[in-house]
Amino acid sequence: MMDAKRVILILLISAFVLLAFSRCASNQNMNNPMPIQVKKVYFEEQIYKGTDKVSGFDIFIEVVKKPNLILDYAYFKGKKLKLTYQEDRNVYTGHYTKAMKQQDLIMSDDSNKEFQNQLPEIEEKIPFDLKDDECMITYTIKGEKGDFKLNNVPKKKE
């Protein structure tokens, strides 16, 4: 009888702890107001020369005037892009390129030869759950970090 109460108590405490931690992880506030005025945002696919395969993409965030903050990163299409500001155009740009060449692997009966293989690069998983046309922007203003989301990011029309 005492063991049954103990098991139920442990299960209840475990359920409470799991519920509390799962709420923390899913409670990302992704509807923060934009601290800058965005004039236009779009992305452009990059194509390998001589093929029709997509080699990456660029994202462009045109702003109305020079911001008093720094846009750090764009999280878009599952990738983390470092943003750079082009003052002459009032635009932030981010660039992603896929690896063009797969590296050769050494396959041998001698495992010492296989130690010469390089480890594959593993891309960092982005910390946001975004749709394909959503972009999360992180920024710094007066030493404070923040973020905001851009919805419906269109592909640039040719």
mmCIF file with all atom_site columns, C-alpha atoms in Angstrom, residues 35-147:
data_model
loop_
_atom_site.group_PDB
_atom_site.id
_atom_site.type_symbol
_atom_site.label_atom_id
_atom_site.label_alt_id
_atom_site.label_comp_id
_atom_site.label_asym_id
_atom_site.label_entity_id
_atom_site.label_seq_id
_atom_site.pdbx_PDB_ins_code
_atom_site.Cartn_x
_atom_site.Cartn_y
_atom_site.Cartn_z
_atom_site.occupancy
_atom_site.B_iso_or_equiv
_atom_site.pdbx_formal_charge
_atom_site.auth_seq_id
_atom_site.auth_comp_id
_atom_site.auth_asym_id
_atom_site.auth_atom_id
_atom_site.pdbx_PDB_model_num
ATOM 1   C CA . PRO A 1 35  ? 12.836 48.168 -33.363 1.00 0.00 ? 35  PRO A CA 1
ATOM 2   C CA . ILE A 1 36  ? 13.532 49.469 -36.904 1.00 0.00 ? 36  ILE A CA 1
ATOM 3   C CA . GLN A 1 37  ? 11.464 50.377 -39.941 1.00 0.00 ? 37  GLN A CA 1
ATOM 4   C CA . VAL A 1 38  ? 11.892 47.746 -42.626 1.00 0.00 ? 38  VAL A CA 1
ATOM 5   C CA . LYS A 1 39  ? 11.242 49.073 -46.121 1.00 0.00 ? 39  LYS A CA 1
ATOM 6   C CA . LYS A 1 40  ? 11.520 45.772 -47.993 1.00 0.00 ? 40  LYS A CA 1
ATOM 7   C CA . VAL A 1 41  ? 12.709 42.232 -47.322 1.00 0.00 ? 41  VAL A CA 1
ATOM 8   C CA . TYR A 1 42  ? 13.317 39.454 -49.846 1.00 0.00 ? 42  TYR A CA 1
ATOM 9   C CA . PHE A 1 43  ? 15.670 36.594 -50.680 1.00 0.00 ? 43  PHE A CA 1
ATOM 10  C CA . GLU A 1 44  ? 17.439 35.566 -53.848 1.00 0.00 ? 44  GLU A CA 1
ATOM 11  C CA . GLU A 1 45  ? 18.551 32.040 -54.723 1.00 0.00 ? 45  GLU A CA 1
ATOM 12  C CA . GLN A 1 46  ? 22.077 31.510 -56.023 1.00 0.00 ? 46  GLN A CA 1
ATOM 13  C CA . ILE A 1 47  ? 22.617 28.954 -58.793 1.00 0.00 ? 47  ILE A CA 1
ATOM 14  C CA . TYR A 1 48  ? 25.766 26.908 -59.533 1.00 0.00 ? 48  TYR A CA 1
ATOM 15  C CA . LYS A 1 49  ? 27.324 28.107 -62.783 1.00 0.00 ? 49  LYS A CA 1
ATOM 16  C CA . GLY A 1 50  ? 26.323 25.945 -65.743 1.00 0.00 ? 50  GLY A CA 1
ATOM 17  C CA . THR A 1 51  ? 23.611 24.074 -63.821 1.00 0.00 ? 51  THR A CA 1
ATOM 18  C CA . ASP A 1 52  ? 20.135 24.651 -62.530 1.00 0.00 ? 52  ASP A CA 1
ATOM 19  C CA . LYS A 1 53  ? 21.011 23.542 -58.977 1.00 0.00 ? 53  LYS A CA 1
ATOM 20  C CA . VAL A 1 54  ? 20.562 25.983 -56.114 1.00 0.00 ? 54  VAL A CA 1
ATOM 21  C CA . SER A 1 55  ? 23.893 26.680 -54.425 1.00 0.00 ? 55  SER A CA 1
ATOM 22  C CA . GLY A 1 56  ? 22.610 28.958 -51.686 1.00 0.00 ? 56  GLY A CA 1
ATOM 23  C CA . PHE A 1 57  ? 20.737 32.180 -51.121 1.00 0.00 ? 57  PHE A CA 1
ATOM 24  C CA . ASP A 1 58  ? 21.085 35.799 -50.057 1.00 0.00 ? 58  ASP A CA 1
ATOM 25  C CA . ILE A 1 59  ? 18.634 37.681 -47.869 1.00 0.00 ? 59  ILE A CA 1
ATOM 26  C CA . PHE A 1 60  ? 18.157 41.435 -48.157 1.00 0.00 ? 60  PHE A CA 1
ATOM 27  C CA . ILE A 1 61  ? 16.606 43.635 -45.466 1.00 0.00 ? 61  ILE A CA 1
ATOM 28  C CA . GLU A 1 62  ? 16.175 47.197 -46.704 1.00 0.00 ? 62  GLU A CA 1
ATOM 29  C CA . VAL A 1 63  ? 15.679 49.730 -43.912 1.00 0.00 ? 63  VAL A CA 1
ATOM 30  C CA . VAL A 1 64  ? 14.166 53.229 -44.099 1.00 0.00 ? 64  VAL A CA 1
ATOM 31  C CA . LYS A 1 65  ? 17.117 54.967 -42.418 1.00 0.00 ? 65  LYS A CA 1
ATOM 32  C CA . LYS A 1 66  ? 20.375 54.050 -40.742 1.00 0.00 ? 66  LYS A CA 1
ATOM 33  C CA . PRO A 1 67  ? 19.363 52.225 -37.569 1.00 0.00 ? 67  PRO A CA 1
ATOM 34  C CA . ASN A 1 68  ? 20.662 52.990 -34.079 1.00 0.00 ? 68  ASN A CA 1
ATOM 35  C CA . LEU A 1 69  ? 21.157 49.276 -33.538 1.00 0.00 ? 69  LEU A CA 1
ATOM 36  C CA . ILE A 1 70  ? 23.096 46.424 -35.102 1.00 0.00 ? 70  ILE A CA 1
ATOM 37  C CA . LEU A 1 71  ? 21.318 43.530 -36.799 1.00 0.00 ? 71  LEU A CA 1
ATOM 38  C CA . ASP A 1 72  ? 23.469 40.512 -35.956 1.00 0.00 ? 72  ASP A CA 1
ATOM 39  C CA . TYR A 1 73  ? 21.979 37.375 -37.517 1.00 0.00 ? 73  TYR A CA 1
ATOM 40  C CA . ALA A 1 74  ? 19.097 36.242 -39.683 1.00 0.00 ? 74  ALA A CA 1
ATOM 41  C CA . TYR A 1 75  ? 17.656 32.769 -39.110 1.00 0.00 ? 75  TYR A CA 1
ATOM 42  C CA . PHE A 1 76  ? 16.043 31.758 -42.395 1.00 0.00 ? 76  PHE A CA 1
ATOM 43  C CA . LYS A 1 77  ? 15.320 28.458 -44.140 1.00 0.00 ? 77  LYS A CA 1
ATOM 44  C CA . GLY A 1 78  ? 16.934 26.568 -41.264 1.00 0.00 ? 78  GLY A CA 1
ATOM 45  C CA . LYS A 1 79  ? 20.226 28.480 -41.583 1.00 0.00 ? 79  LYS A CA 1
ATOM 46  C CA . LYS A 1 80  ? 22.003 31.099 -39.477 1.00 0.00 ? 80  LYS A CA 1
ATOM 47  C CA . LEU A 1 81  ? 23.277 34.021 -41.587 1.00 0.00 ? 81  LEU A CA 1
ATOM 48  C CA . LYS A 1 82  ? 25.641 36.752 -40.379 1.00 0.00 ? 82  LYS A CA 1
ATOM 49  C CA . LEU A 1 83  ? 24.184 40.116 -41.413 1.00 0.00 ? 83  LEU A CA 1
ATOM 50  C CA . THR A 1 84  ? 26.309 42.951 -42.798 1.00 0.00 ? 84  THR A CA 1
ATOM 51  C CA . TYR A 1 85  ? 25.164 46.521 -43.325 1.00 0.00 ? 85  TYR A CA 1
ATOM 52  C CA . GLN A 1 86  ? 25.716 48.297 -46.652 1.00 0.00 ? 86  GLN A CA 1
ATOM 53  C CA . GLU A 1 87  ? 25.460 51.966 -45.775 1.00 0.00 ? 87  GLU A CA 1
ATOM 54  C CA . ASP A 1 88  ? 25.300 53.227 -49.375 1.00 0.00 ? 88  ASP A CA 1
ATOM 55  C CA . ARG A 1 89  ? 22.094 51.213 -49.983 1.00 0.00 ? 89  ARG A CA 1
ATOM 56  C CA . ASN A 1 90  ? 20.609 51.179 -46.428 1.00 0.00 ? 90  ASN A CA 1
ATOM 57  C CA . VAL A 1 91  ? 20.381 47.403 -46.603 1.00 0.00 ? 91  VAL A CA 1
ATOM 58  C CA . TYR A 1 92  ? 21.458 44.477 -44.445 1.00 0.00 ? 92  TYR A CA 1
ATOM 59  C CA . THR A 1 93  ? 22.516 41.355 -46.324 1.00 0.00 ? 93  THR A CA 1
ATOM 60  C CA . GLY A 1 94  ? 23.103 37.769 -45.287 1.00 0.00 ? 94  GLY A CA 1
ATOM 61  C CA . HIS A 1 95  ? 24.620 35.045 -47.428 1.00 0.00 ? 95  HIS A CA 1
ATOM 62  C CA . TYR A 1 96  ? 24.469 31.241 -47.324 1.00 0.00 ? 96  TYR A CA 1
ATOM 63  C CA . THR A 1 97  ? 26.325 28.904 -49.690 1.00 0.00 ? 97  THR A CA 1
ATOM 64  C CA . LYS A 1 98  ? 26.069 25.117 -49.743 1.00 0.00 ? 98  LYS A CA 1
ATOM 65  C CA . ALA A 1 99  ? 29.299 23.147 -49.874 1.00 0.00 ? 99  ALA A CA 1
ATOM 66  C CA . MET A 1 100 ? 30.017 22.607 -53.553 1.00 0.00 ? 100 MET A CA 1
ATOM 67  C CA . LYS A 1 101 ? 32.247 19.566 -53.302 1.00 0.00 ? 101 LYS A CA 1
ATOM 68  C CA . GLN A 1 102 ? 31.786 16.443 -51.265 1.00 0.00 ? 102 GLN A CA 1
ATOM 69  C CA . GLN A 1 103 ? 35.014 15.379 -49.677 1.00 0.00 ? 103 GLN A CA 1
ATOM 70  C CA . ASP A 1 104 ? 36.620 12.074 -50.578 1.00 0.00 ? 104 ASP A CA 1
ATOM 71  C CA . LEU A 1 105 ? 36.574 9.399  -47.920 1.00 0.00 ? 105 LEU A CA 1
ATOM 72  C CA . ILE A 1 106 ? 39.366 6.930  -47.403 1.00 0.00 ? 106 ILE A CA 1
ATOM 73  C CA . MET A 1 107 ? 37.918 3.449  -47.148 1.00 0.00 ? 107 MET A CA 1
ATOM 74  C CA . SER A 1 108 ? 40.483 0.820  -46.262 1.00 0.00 ? 108 SER A CA 1
ATOM 75  C CA . ASP A 1 109 ? 40.981 -2.482 -44.491 1.00 0.00 ? 109 ASP A CA 1
ATOM 76  C CA . ASP A 1 110 ? 43.609 -0.645 -42.466 1.00 0.00 ? 110 ASP A CA 1
ATOM 77  C CA . SER A 1 111 ? 41.747 1.503  -39.933 1.00 0.00 ? 111 SER A CA 1
ATOM 78  C CA . ASN A 1 112 ? 44.849 3.692  -39.416 1.00 0.00 ? 112 ASN A CA 1
ATOM 79  C CA . LYS A 1 113 ? 44.467 4.987  -42.989 1.00 0.00 ? 113 LYS A CA 1
ATOM 80  C CA . GLU A 1 114 ? 40.828 5.873  -42.304 1.00 0.00 ? 114 GLU A CA 1
ATOM 81  C CA . PHE A 1 115 ? 41.944 8.149  -39.446 1.00 0.00 ? 115 PHE A CA 1
ATOM 82  C CA . GLN A 1 116 ? 43.055 10.580 -42.173 1.00 0.00 ? 116 GLN A CA 1
ATOM 83  C CA . ASN A 1 117 ? 39.394 11.264 -43.015 1.00 0.00 ? 117 ASN A CA 1
ATOM 84  C CA . GLN A 1 118 ? 38.204 14.697 -41.940 1.00 0.00 ? 118 GLN A CA 1
ATOM 85  C CA . LEU A 1 119 ? 35.130 14.974 -39.784 1.00 0.00 ? 119 LEU A CA 1
ATOM 86  C CA . PRO A 1 120 ? 32.105 16.324 -41.653 1.00 0.00 ? 120 PRO A CA 1
ATOM 87  C CA . GLU A 1 121 ? 30.951 19.827 -40.790 1.00 0.00 ? 121 GLU A CA 1
ATOM 88  C CA . ILE A 1 122 ? 27.698 19.729 -38.876 1.00 0.00 ? 122 ILE A CA 1
ATOM 89  C CA . GLU A 1 123 ? 25.534 22.803 -39.271 1.00 0.00 ? 123 GLU A CA 1
ATOM 90  C CA . GLU A 1 124 ? 24.199 24.409 -36.139 1.00 0.00 ? 124 GLU A CA 1
ATOM 91  C CA . LYS A 1 125 ? 20.483 23.845 -35.567 1.00 0.00 ? 125 LYS A CA 1
ATOM 92  C CA . ILE A 1 126 ? 18.718 27.172 -35.340 1.00 0.00 ? 126 ILE A CA 1
ATOM 93  C CA . PRO A 1 127 ? 17.020 27.960 -32.015 1.00 0.00 ? 127 PRO A CA 1
ATOM 94  C CA . PHE A 1 128 ? 13.682 28.965 -33.592 1.00 0.00 ? 128 PHE A CA 1
ATOM 95  C CA . ASP A 1 129 ? 10.834 26.964 -35.088 1.00 0.00 ? 129 ASP A CA 1
ATOM 96  C CA . LEU A 1 130 ? 10.068 28.901 -38.269 1.00 0.00 ? 130 LEU A CA 1
ATOM 97  C CA . LYS A 1 131 ? 8.005  28.350 -41.393 1.00 0.00 ? 131 LYS A CA 1
ATOM 98  C CA . ASP A 1 132 ? 9.789  28.367 -44.756 1.00 0.00 ? 132 ASP A CA 1
ATOM 99  C CA . ASP A 1 133 ? 8.894  32.026 -45.415 1.00 0.00 ? 133 ASP A CA 1
ATOM 100 C CA . GLU A 1 134 ? 9.623  33.340 -41.905 1.00 0.00 ? 134 GLU A CA 1
ATOM 101 C CA . CYS A 1 135 ? 12.856 34.972 -40.784 1.00 0.00 ? 135 CYS A CA 1
ATOM 102 C CA . MET A 1 136 ? 13.999 35.701 -37.246 1.00 0.00 ? 136 MET A CA 1
ATOM 103 C CA . ILE A 1 137 ? 16.400 38.613 -36.785 1.00 0.00 ? 137 ILE A CA 1
ATOM 104 C CA . THR A 1 138 ? 18.644 39.053 -33.744 1.00 0.00 ? 138 THR A CA 1
ATOM 105 C CA . TYR A 1 139 ? 20.016 42.476 -32.925 1.00 0.00 ? 139 TYR A CA 1
ATOM 106 C CA . THR A 1 140 ? 22.041 44.420 -30.378 1.00 0.00 ? 140 THR A CA 1
ATOM 107 C CA . ILE A 1 141 ? 21.075 47.866 -29.099 1.00 0.00 ? 141 ILE A CA 1
ATOM 108 C CA . LYS A 1 142 ? 23.085 49.560 -26.336 1.00 0.00 ? 142 LYS A CA 1
ATOM 109 C CA . GLY A 1 143 ? 24.566 46.223 -25.309 1.00 0.00 ? 143 GLY A CA 1
ATOM 110 C CA . GLU A 1 144 ? 21.140 44.535 -24.985 1.00 0.00 ? 144 GLU A CA 1
ATOM 111 C CA . LYS A 1 145 ? 20.226 41.602 -27.237 1.00 0.00 ? 145 LYS A CA 1
ATOM 112 C CA . GLY A 1 146 ? 16.794 41.218 -28.806 1.00 0.00 ? 146 GLY A CA 1
ATOM 113 C CA . ASP A 1 147 ? 14.993 39.598 -31.699 1.00 0.00 ? 147 ASP A CA 1
#
